[in-house]
Every structure is written in structure tokens, then in C-alpha cells.
Tab-separated table of C-alpha atoms and ligand atoms in Angstrom:
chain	number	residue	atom	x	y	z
A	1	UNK	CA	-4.587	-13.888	16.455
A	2	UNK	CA	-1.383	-15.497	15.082
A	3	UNK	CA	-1.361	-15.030	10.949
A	4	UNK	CA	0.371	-17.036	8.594
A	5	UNK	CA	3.012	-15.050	6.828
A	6	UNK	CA	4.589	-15.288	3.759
A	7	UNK	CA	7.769	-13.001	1.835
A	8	UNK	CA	10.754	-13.636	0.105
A	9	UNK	CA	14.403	-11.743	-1.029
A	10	UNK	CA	15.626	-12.705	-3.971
A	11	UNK	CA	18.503	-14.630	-4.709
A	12	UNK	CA	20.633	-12.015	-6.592
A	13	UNK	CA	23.306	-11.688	-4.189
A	14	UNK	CA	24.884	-8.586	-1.771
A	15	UNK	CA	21.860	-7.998	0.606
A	16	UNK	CA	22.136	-4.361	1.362
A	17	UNK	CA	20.926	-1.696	4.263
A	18	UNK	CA	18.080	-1.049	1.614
A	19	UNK	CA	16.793	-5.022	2.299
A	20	UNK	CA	17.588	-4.336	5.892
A	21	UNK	CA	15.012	-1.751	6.294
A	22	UNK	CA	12.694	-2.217	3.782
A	23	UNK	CA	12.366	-5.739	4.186
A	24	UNK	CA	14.201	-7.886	7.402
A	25	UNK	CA	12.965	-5.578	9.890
A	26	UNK	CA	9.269	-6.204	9.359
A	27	UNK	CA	9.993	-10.003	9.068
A	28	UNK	CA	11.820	-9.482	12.394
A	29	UNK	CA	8.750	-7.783	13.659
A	30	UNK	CA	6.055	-10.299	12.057
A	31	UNK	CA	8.696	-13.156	13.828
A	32	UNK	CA	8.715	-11.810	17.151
A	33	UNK	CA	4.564	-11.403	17.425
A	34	UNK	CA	4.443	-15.356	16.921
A	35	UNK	CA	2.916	-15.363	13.585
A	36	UNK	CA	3.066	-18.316	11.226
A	37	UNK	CA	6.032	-17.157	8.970
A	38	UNK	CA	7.825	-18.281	6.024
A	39	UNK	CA	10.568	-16.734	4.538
A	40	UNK	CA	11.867	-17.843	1.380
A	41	UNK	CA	14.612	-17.530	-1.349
A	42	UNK	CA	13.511	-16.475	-4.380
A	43	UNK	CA	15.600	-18.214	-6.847
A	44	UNK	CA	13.520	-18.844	-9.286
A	45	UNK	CA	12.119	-15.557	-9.484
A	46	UNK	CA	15.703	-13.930	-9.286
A	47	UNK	CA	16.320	-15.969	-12.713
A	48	UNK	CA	14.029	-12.847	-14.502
A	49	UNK	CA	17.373	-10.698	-13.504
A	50	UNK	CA	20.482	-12.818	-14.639
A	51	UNK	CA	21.429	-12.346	-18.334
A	52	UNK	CA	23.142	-16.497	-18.766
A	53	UNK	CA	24.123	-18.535	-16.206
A	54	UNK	CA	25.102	-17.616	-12.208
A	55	UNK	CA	25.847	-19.945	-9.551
A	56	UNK	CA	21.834	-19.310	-8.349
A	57	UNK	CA	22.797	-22.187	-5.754
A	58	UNK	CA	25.346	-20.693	-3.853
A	59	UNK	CA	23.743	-17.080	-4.180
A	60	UNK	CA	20.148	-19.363	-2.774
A	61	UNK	CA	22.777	-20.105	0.340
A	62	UNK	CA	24.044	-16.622	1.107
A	63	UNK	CA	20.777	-15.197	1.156
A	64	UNK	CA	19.840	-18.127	3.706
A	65	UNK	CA	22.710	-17.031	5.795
A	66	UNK	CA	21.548	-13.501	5.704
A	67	UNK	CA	18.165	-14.449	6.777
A	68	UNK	CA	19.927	-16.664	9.679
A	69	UNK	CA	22.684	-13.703	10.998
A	70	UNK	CA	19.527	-11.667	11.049
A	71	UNK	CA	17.680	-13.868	13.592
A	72	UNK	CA	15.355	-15.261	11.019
A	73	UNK	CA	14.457	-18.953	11.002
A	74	UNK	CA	13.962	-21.923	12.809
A	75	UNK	CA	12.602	-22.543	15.383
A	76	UNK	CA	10.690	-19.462	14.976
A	77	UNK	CA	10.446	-19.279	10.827
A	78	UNK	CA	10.146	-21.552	8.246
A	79	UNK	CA	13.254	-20.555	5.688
A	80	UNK	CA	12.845	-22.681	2.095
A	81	UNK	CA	14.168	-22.369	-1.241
A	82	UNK	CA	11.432	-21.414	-3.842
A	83	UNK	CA	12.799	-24.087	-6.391
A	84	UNK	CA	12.583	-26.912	-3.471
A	85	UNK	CA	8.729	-26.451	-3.753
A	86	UNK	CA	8.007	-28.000	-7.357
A	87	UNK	CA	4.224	-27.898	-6.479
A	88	UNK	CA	4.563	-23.855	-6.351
A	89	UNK	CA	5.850	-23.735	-10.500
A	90	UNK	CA	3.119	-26.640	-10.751
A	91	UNK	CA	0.624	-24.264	-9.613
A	92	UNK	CA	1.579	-21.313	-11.546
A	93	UNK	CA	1.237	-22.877	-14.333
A	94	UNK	CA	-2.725	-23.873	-13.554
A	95	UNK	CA	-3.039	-20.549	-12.427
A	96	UNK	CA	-1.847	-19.332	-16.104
A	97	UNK	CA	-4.874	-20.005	-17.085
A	98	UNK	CA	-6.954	-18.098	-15.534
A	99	UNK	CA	-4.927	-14.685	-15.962
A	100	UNK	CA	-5.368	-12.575	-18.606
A	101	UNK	CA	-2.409	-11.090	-20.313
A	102	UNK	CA	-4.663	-7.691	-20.754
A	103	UNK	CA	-3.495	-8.064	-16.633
A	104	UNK	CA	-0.501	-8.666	-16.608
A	105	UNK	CA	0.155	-6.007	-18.990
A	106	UNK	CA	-1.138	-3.575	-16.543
A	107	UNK	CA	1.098	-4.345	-13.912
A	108	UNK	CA	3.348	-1.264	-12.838
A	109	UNK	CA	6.503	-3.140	-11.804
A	110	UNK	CA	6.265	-5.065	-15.271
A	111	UNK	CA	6.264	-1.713	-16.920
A	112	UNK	CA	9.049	-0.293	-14.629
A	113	UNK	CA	11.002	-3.166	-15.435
A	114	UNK	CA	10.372	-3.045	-19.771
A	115	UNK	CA	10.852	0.679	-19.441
A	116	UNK	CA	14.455	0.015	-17.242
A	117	UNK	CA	15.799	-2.212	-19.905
A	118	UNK	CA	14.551	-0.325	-22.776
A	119	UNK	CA	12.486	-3.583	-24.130
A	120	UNK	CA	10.766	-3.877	-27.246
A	121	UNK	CA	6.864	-5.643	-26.495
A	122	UNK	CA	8.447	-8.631	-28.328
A	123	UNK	CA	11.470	-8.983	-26.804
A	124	UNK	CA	9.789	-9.207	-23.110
A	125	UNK	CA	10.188	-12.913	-22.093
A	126	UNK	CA	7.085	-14.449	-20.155
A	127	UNK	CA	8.896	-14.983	-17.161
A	128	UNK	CA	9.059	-11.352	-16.461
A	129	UNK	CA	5.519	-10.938	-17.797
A	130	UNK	CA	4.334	-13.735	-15.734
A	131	UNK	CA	6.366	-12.841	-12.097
A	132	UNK	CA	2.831	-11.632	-10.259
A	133	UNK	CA	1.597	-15.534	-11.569
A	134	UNK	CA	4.393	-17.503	-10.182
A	135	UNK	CA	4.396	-14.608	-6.970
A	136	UNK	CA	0.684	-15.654	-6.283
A	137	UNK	CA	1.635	-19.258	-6.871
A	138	UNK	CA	3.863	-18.751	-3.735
A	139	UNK	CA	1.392	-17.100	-1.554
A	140	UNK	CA	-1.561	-19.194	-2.513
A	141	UNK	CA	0.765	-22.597	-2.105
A	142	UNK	CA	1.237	-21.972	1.684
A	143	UNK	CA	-2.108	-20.521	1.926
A	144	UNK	CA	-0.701	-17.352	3.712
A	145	UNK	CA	-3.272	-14.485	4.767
A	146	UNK	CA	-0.831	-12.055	5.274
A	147	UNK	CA	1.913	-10.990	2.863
A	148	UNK	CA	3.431	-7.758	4.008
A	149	UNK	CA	4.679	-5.602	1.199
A	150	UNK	CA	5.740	-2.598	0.521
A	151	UNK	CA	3.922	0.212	-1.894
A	152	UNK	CA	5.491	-1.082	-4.780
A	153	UNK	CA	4.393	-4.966	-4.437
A	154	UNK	CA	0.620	-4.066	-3.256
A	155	UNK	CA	-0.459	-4.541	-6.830
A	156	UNK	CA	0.917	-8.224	-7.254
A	157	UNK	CA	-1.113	-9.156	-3.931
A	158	UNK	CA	-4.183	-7.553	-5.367
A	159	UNK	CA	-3.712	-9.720	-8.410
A	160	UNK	CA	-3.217	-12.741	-6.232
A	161	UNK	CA	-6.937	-11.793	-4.529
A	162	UNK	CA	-8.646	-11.737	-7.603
A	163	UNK	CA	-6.644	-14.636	-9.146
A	164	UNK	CA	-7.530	-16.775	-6.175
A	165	UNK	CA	-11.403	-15.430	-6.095
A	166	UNK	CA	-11.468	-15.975	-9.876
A	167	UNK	CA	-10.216	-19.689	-9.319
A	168	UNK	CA	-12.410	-20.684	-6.202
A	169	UNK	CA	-15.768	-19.077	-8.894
A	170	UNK	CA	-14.625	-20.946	-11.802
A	171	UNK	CA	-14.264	-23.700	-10.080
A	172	UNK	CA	-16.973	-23.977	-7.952
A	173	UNK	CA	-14.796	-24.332	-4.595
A	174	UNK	CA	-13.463	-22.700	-1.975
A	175	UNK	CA	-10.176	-23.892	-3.159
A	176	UNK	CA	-8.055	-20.566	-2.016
A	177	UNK	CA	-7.481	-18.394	1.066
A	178	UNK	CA	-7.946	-14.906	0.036
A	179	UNK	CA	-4.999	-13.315	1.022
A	180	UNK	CA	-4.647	-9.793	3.407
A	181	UNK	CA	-2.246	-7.318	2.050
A	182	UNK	CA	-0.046	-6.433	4.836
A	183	UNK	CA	1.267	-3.164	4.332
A	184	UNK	CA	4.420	-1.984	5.907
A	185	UNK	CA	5.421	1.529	6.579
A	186	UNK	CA	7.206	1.851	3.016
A	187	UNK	CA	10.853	2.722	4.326
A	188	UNK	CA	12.335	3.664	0.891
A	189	UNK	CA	16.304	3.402	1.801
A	190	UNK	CA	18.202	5.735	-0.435
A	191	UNK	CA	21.567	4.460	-2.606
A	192	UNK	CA	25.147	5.871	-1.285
A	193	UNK	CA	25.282	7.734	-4.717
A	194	UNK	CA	21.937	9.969	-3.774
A	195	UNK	CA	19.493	8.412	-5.880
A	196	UNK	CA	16.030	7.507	-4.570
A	197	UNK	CA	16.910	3.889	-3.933
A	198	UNK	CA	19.465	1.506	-2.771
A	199	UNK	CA	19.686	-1.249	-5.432
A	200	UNK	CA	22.046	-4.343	-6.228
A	201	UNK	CA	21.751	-3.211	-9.701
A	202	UNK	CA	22.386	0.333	-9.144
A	203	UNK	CA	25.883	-0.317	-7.652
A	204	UNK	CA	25.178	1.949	-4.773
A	205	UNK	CA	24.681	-0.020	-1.952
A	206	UNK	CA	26.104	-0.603	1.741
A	207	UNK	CA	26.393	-4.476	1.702
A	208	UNK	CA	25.323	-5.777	5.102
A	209	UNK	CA	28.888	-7.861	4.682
A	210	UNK	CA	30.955	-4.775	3.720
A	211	UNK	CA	33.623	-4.682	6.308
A	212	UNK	CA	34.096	-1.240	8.270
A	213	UNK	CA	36.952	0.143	5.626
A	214	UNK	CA	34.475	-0.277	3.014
A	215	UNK	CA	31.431	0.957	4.663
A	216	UNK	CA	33.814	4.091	6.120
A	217	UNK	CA	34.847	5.136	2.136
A	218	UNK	CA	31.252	4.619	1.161
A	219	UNK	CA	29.558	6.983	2.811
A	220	UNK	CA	32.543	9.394	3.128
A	221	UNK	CA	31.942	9.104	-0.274
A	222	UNK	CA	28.049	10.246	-0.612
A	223	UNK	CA	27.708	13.454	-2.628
A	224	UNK	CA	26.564	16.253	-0.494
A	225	UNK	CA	26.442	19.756	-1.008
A	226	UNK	CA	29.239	22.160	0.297
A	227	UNK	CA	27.540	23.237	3.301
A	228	UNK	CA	24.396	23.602	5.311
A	229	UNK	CA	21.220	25.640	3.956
A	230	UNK	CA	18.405	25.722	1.434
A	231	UNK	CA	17.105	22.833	-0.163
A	232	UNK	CA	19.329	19.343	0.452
A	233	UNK	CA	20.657	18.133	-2.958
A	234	UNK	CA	19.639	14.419	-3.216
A	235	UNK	CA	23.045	13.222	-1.529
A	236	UNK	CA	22.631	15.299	1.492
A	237	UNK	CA	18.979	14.218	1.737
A	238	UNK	CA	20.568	10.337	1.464
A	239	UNK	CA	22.816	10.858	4.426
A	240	UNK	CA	19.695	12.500	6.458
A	241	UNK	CA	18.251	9.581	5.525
A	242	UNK	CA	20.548	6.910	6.048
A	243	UNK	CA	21.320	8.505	9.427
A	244	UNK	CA	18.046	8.359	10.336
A	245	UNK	CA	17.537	5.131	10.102
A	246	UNK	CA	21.037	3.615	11.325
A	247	UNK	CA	21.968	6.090	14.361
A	248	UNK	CA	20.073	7.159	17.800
A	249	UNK	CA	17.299	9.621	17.371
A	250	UNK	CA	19.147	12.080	18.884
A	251	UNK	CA	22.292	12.369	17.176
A	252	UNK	CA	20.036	12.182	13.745
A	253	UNK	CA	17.955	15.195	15.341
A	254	UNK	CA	20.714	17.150	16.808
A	255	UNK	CA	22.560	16.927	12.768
A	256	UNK	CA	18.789	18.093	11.494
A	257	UNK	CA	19.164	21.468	13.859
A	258	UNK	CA	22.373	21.965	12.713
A	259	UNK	CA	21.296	21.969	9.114
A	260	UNK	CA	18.832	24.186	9.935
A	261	UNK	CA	20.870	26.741	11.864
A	262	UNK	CA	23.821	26.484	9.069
A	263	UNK	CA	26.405	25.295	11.804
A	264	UNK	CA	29.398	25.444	9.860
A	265	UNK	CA	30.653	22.846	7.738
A	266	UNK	CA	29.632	19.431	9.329
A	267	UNK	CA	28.672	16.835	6.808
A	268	UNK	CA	32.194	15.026	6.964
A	269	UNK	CA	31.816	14.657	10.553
A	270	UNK	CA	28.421	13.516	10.503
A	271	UNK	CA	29.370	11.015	7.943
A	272	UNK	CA	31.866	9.764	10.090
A	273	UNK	CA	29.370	9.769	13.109
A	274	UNK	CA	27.030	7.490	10.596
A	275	UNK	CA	30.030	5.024	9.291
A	276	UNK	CA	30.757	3.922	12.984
A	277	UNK	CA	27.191	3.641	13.450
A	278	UNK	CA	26.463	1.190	10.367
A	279	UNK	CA	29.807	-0.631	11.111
A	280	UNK	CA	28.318	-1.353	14.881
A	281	UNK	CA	25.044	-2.532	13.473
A	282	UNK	CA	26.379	-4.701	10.822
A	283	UNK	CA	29.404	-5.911	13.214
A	284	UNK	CA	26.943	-8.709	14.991
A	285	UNK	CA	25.028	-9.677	11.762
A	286	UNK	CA	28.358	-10.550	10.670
A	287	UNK	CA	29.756	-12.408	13.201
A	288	UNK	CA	26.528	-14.559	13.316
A	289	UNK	CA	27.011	-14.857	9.481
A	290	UNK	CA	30.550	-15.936	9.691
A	291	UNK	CA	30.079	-18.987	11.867
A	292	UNK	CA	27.308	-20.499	9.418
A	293	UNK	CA	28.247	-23.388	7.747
A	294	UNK	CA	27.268	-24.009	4.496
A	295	UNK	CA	25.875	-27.606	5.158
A	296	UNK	CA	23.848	-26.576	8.034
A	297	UNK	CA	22.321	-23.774	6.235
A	298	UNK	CA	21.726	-26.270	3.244
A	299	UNK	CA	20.073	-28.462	5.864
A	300	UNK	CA	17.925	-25.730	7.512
A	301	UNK	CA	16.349	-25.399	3.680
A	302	UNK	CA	15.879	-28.498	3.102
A	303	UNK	CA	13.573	-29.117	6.161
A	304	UNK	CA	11.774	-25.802	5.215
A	305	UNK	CA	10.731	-27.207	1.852
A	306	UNK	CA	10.466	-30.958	3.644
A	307	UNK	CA	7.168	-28.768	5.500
A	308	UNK	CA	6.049	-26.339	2.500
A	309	UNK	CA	5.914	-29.428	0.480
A	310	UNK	CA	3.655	-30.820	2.547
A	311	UNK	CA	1.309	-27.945	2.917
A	312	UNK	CA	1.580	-27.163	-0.924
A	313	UNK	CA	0.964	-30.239	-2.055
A	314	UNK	CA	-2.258	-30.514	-0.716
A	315	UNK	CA	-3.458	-27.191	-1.932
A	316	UNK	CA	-1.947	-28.111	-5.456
A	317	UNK	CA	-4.131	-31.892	-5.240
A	318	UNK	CA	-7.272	-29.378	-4.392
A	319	UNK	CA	-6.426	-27.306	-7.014
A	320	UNK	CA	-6.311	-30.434	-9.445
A	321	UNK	CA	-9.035	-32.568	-8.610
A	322	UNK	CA	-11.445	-28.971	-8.699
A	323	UNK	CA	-9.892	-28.536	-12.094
A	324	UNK	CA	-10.727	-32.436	-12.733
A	325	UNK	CA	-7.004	-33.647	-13.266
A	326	UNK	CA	-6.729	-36.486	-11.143
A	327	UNK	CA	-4.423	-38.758	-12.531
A	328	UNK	CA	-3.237	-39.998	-9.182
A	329	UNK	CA	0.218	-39.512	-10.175
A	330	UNK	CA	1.088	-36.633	-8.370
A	331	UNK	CA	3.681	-36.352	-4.873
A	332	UNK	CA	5.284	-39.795	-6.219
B	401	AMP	P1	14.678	-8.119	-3.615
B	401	AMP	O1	14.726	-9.545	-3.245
B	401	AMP	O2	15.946	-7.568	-4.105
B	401	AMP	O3	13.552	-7.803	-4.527
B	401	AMP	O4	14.338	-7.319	-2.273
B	401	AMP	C1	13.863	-7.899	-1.090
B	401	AMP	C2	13.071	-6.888	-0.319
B	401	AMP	O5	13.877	-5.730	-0.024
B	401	AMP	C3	11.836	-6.379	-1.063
B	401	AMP	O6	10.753	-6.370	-0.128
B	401	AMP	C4	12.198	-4.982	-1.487
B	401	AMP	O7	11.056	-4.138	-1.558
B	401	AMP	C5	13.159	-4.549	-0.359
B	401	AMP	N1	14.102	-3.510	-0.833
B	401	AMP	C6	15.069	-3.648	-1.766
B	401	AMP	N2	15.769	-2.479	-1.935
B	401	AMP	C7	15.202	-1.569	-1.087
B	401	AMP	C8	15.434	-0.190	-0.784
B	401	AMP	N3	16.403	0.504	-1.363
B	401	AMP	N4	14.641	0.404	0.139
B	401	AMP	C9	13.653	-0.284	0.754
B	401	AMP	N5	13.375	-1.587	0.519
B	401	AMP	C10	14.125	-2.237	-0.385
């Protein structure tokens, strides 16, 4: 049975092999089994990251073209910008009130994210304490049943369940789909520097538009340990890792035997043997990326939220006249 699908990247720029695996590839996947899916920009939630103003427009349209170069989008997925849907903010903020800040306080990611930036409680702005609100304002606004997630976002679709099954009681309705998590196999793609993850802010990423001189230094450049033997410092275990997800299954396995019977000093060839494979997968996203045109891609959004609208406007009118607002104003 086809699902309707919903996920998002958000529009802070450089998509990176970490997005790549932990992300595009199950949208790929959810694409090709002819679900339902839309795939939006997250601008609006990308606006909890910038410190003052960024050109959030022309970051919106690069992370279009990413989506695009990596085979995602019409006529097979609906790609929209989260901003072009003002019935999804409209909605988050009648959700508001019906979530409980004792909730959103729980959340890990918001706790991650206070902890990260070494907030004080009063200096936390509500945008980043309300994300999981506007996040379930997306999902609910499309009525998606199937959000696929990794570990790390499972809580904000719980919240969305119970926010939506809390609405539909208070209200007296079935206003709401209840929503499926989807999990994916959490691929957690290490950064080039050997930490545990690949991140934009982290500075230790492969950009998926790095051309091959740059991706060659990178990962010449990952810290690994002299040689083979005993436990992998955390750069070696990056390049295992990265390897194993960007080169053939046996080259990957034939560099794990090696490790294990010492073989000499090998890691700069191997990381060699990995650049040329990373340059070779990003080499078509790129030329598909290259030929987009930034009116087109403007254009491709623009229909996306021409159909979202449509659909989210008539769960935000059932939201409204179960709440009782009926003014009769709205979608003018
Ligand atoms: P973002 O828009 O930056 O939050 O990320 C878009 C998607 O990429 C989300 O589903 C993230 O979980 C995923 N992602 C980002 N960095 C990594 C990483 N290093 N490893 C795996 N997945 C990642």
C-alpha cells in the first residue's frame, strides 16, 4: 500500500555525505516504492541556527537543487519550501496550545541543542523550544502517515502522535491522521576530523559539491593512527566507515582483513582508494546539479507549495472550525 511521506533538510547550506546517507538515500528508497512523498526545505526551521541575517532564499534554492541532482522531485515527489505553506506556521500556532512546555522541556534534541550552545533557561528563544510544534505542524498539514526518521528525531514524531490524539479528544473530531514513525536504519556518517558525526556546523564535512581536489585533501587528511592493530582511534574508525559506505563491499572488506592481519602500512592508500570512490559518486550528482537553473528550480517550488497549499489548507479550515474560529476569512 502506497504511504504518504513526509521529511525535510534544512536550509543551512553545504549538504554533505552525512545528508547523503542518513537522509537522501531513504527518500530515494521511499521515491522509488511509489509512495506519496514530499520533500521539503526547511527554511523556517533552519532560522533556529543562523545568529542575524543569511540569504535563507538562495540557501532554500541550493538545497532544492540538491534534492533535484539527487533524483528527487517531480514527477515522482512533491519538493516545497516550508515558508510557501503559511497554513503550516498557522497551524503551529493552534497547536501551541495544546502543548505543554513541561513537554517540550523534555525533548532530548532541545536539550542537546541548550547544552551545545551553553544556554542559560532564559536565554533559550521559543523557536528552538517550540521546533517539535512547528515539526508536527508540517507532518500533520499534509496529513502524512509515514515520516521516516532517524533515532534522534523519533521523539519529535512521538510528540506529533500525542499532539494530534490530544487535538482530535479535545476537540471532539477526528481532525488528525495519527502519524507512523518510519524508522530508518540509523546510518550515523562520521565527520572527516573523526568525530562521531558529520555536521555543517562541525566544519568536517565532504560537501556533495566539493570538487575532486578538495574531496582528495580531505580525506588524505583524516587522522588515523600510524598503522594497523588494536583498537581503531576514532579517525581510523571514520575512514572504515566512510569506506564502507562510499566503495564496493569488497574493497571495504578486503581493507577490514588487512587491518586485522596488520598488513603493513596501508591507510594512505586506502584513503586514496576512498577519494576516487567519493569523487565518482559525487561526479553525476554534480553534473545534474550544474545544469539547474535557478528559475526552474524556483518554479518546481512554487508548484510544490501551489499543491501543499491546497491539502493544508483544508486540514488548517478543519482544524479551525473544530476549534470554533470560523471567520470565513481564511485562503483569501
Ligand atoms: P539537517 O537538515 O541538517 O537537519 O539534516 C537533514 C537530514 O540529514 C536529517 O535527517 C539528519 O538526521 C541527516 N543527517 C545530518 N547529518 C548526518 C550525519 N552525519 N549522519 C547521518 N545523518 C545525518
Amino acid at each position: 500500500m502506497t504511504k504518504r511521506v513526509i521529511s525535510a533538510m534544512r536550509a543551512t547550506g553545504g549538504v554533505h555525505v552525512g545528508n547523503y546517507y542518513g537522509a537522501i538515500i531513504q527518500f530515494q528508497q521511499l521515491q522509488a516504492l511509489s509512495n506519496e512523498c514530499f520533500y521539503f526545505v526547511a527554511d523556517l526551521h533552519a532560522l533556529t541556527e543562523v545568529a542575524g541575517v543569511i540569504d535563507i532564499d538562495s540557501v532554500s534554492v541550493e538545497v532544492a537543487k540538491h534534492y533535484l541532482a539527487c533524483l528527487l522531485g517531480p514527477p515522482n515527489s512533491i519538493l516545497y519550501r516550508q515558508s510557501d505553506v503559511p497554513e503550516v506556521s498557522q497551524m503551529a500556532v493552534l497547536l501551541g496550545n495544546i502543548v505543554s512546555l513541561g513537554r517540550l522541556r523534555t525533548c532530548t534534541t532541545f536539550k542537546d541543542r541548550v547544552r551545545n550552545r551553553g544556554l542559560a533557561e532564559g536565554e533559550v528563544s521559543y523557536g528552538l523550544l517550540g521546533y517539535p510544534v512547528l515539526m508536527s505542524a508540517d507532518i500533520l498539514s499534509v496529513r502524512a502517515d509515514c515520516v521516516p526518521v532517524g533515532q534522534d528525531q523519533i521523539q519529535h514524531v512521538e510528540m506529533t502522535r500525542d499532539f494530534a490524539r490530544a487535538f482530535n479528544r479535545t476537540f471532539g473530531r477526528d481532525v488528525f491522521t495519527i502519524p507512523e514513525v518510519n524508522l530508518q536504519d540509523a546510518v550515523r556518517v562520521p565527520g572527516i576530523d573523526g568525530s562521531e558525526k558529520m555536521g555543517k556546523s562541525d566544519g568536517n564535512t565532504i560537501r556533495l559539491l566539493d570538487d575532486p581536489e578538495s574531496v582528495r585533501s580531505k580525506i588524505l587528511g583524516i587522522p588515523t593512527q600510524a598503522e594497523p592493530g588494536g583498537d581503531m582511534t576514532k579517525g581510523t574508525r571514520a575512514l572504515y566507515k566512510l569506506m564502507e559506505l562510499c566503495s564496493p563491499k569488497e574493497i571495504y572488506e578486503q581493507y577490514v582483513e588487512r587491518y586485522q592481519r596488520q598488513d603493513g602500512k596501508f591507510f594512505g592508500e586506502m584513503k586514496r582508494r576512498l577519494a576516487e570512490d567519493v569523487v565518482a559518486l559525487l561526479q553525476p550528482i554534480q553534473d545534474r546539479y550544474r545544469v539547474l537553473r535557478d528559475d526552474e528550480v524556483r518554479e518546481v517550488l512554487a508548484s510544490g507549495s501551489r499543491t501543499v497549499r491546497q491539502i493544508a489548507a483544508e486540514v488548517l479550515d478543519d482544524m479551525c472550525s473544530a476549534i470554533g474560529l470560523t471567520s470565513g476569512n481564511r485562503g483569501v
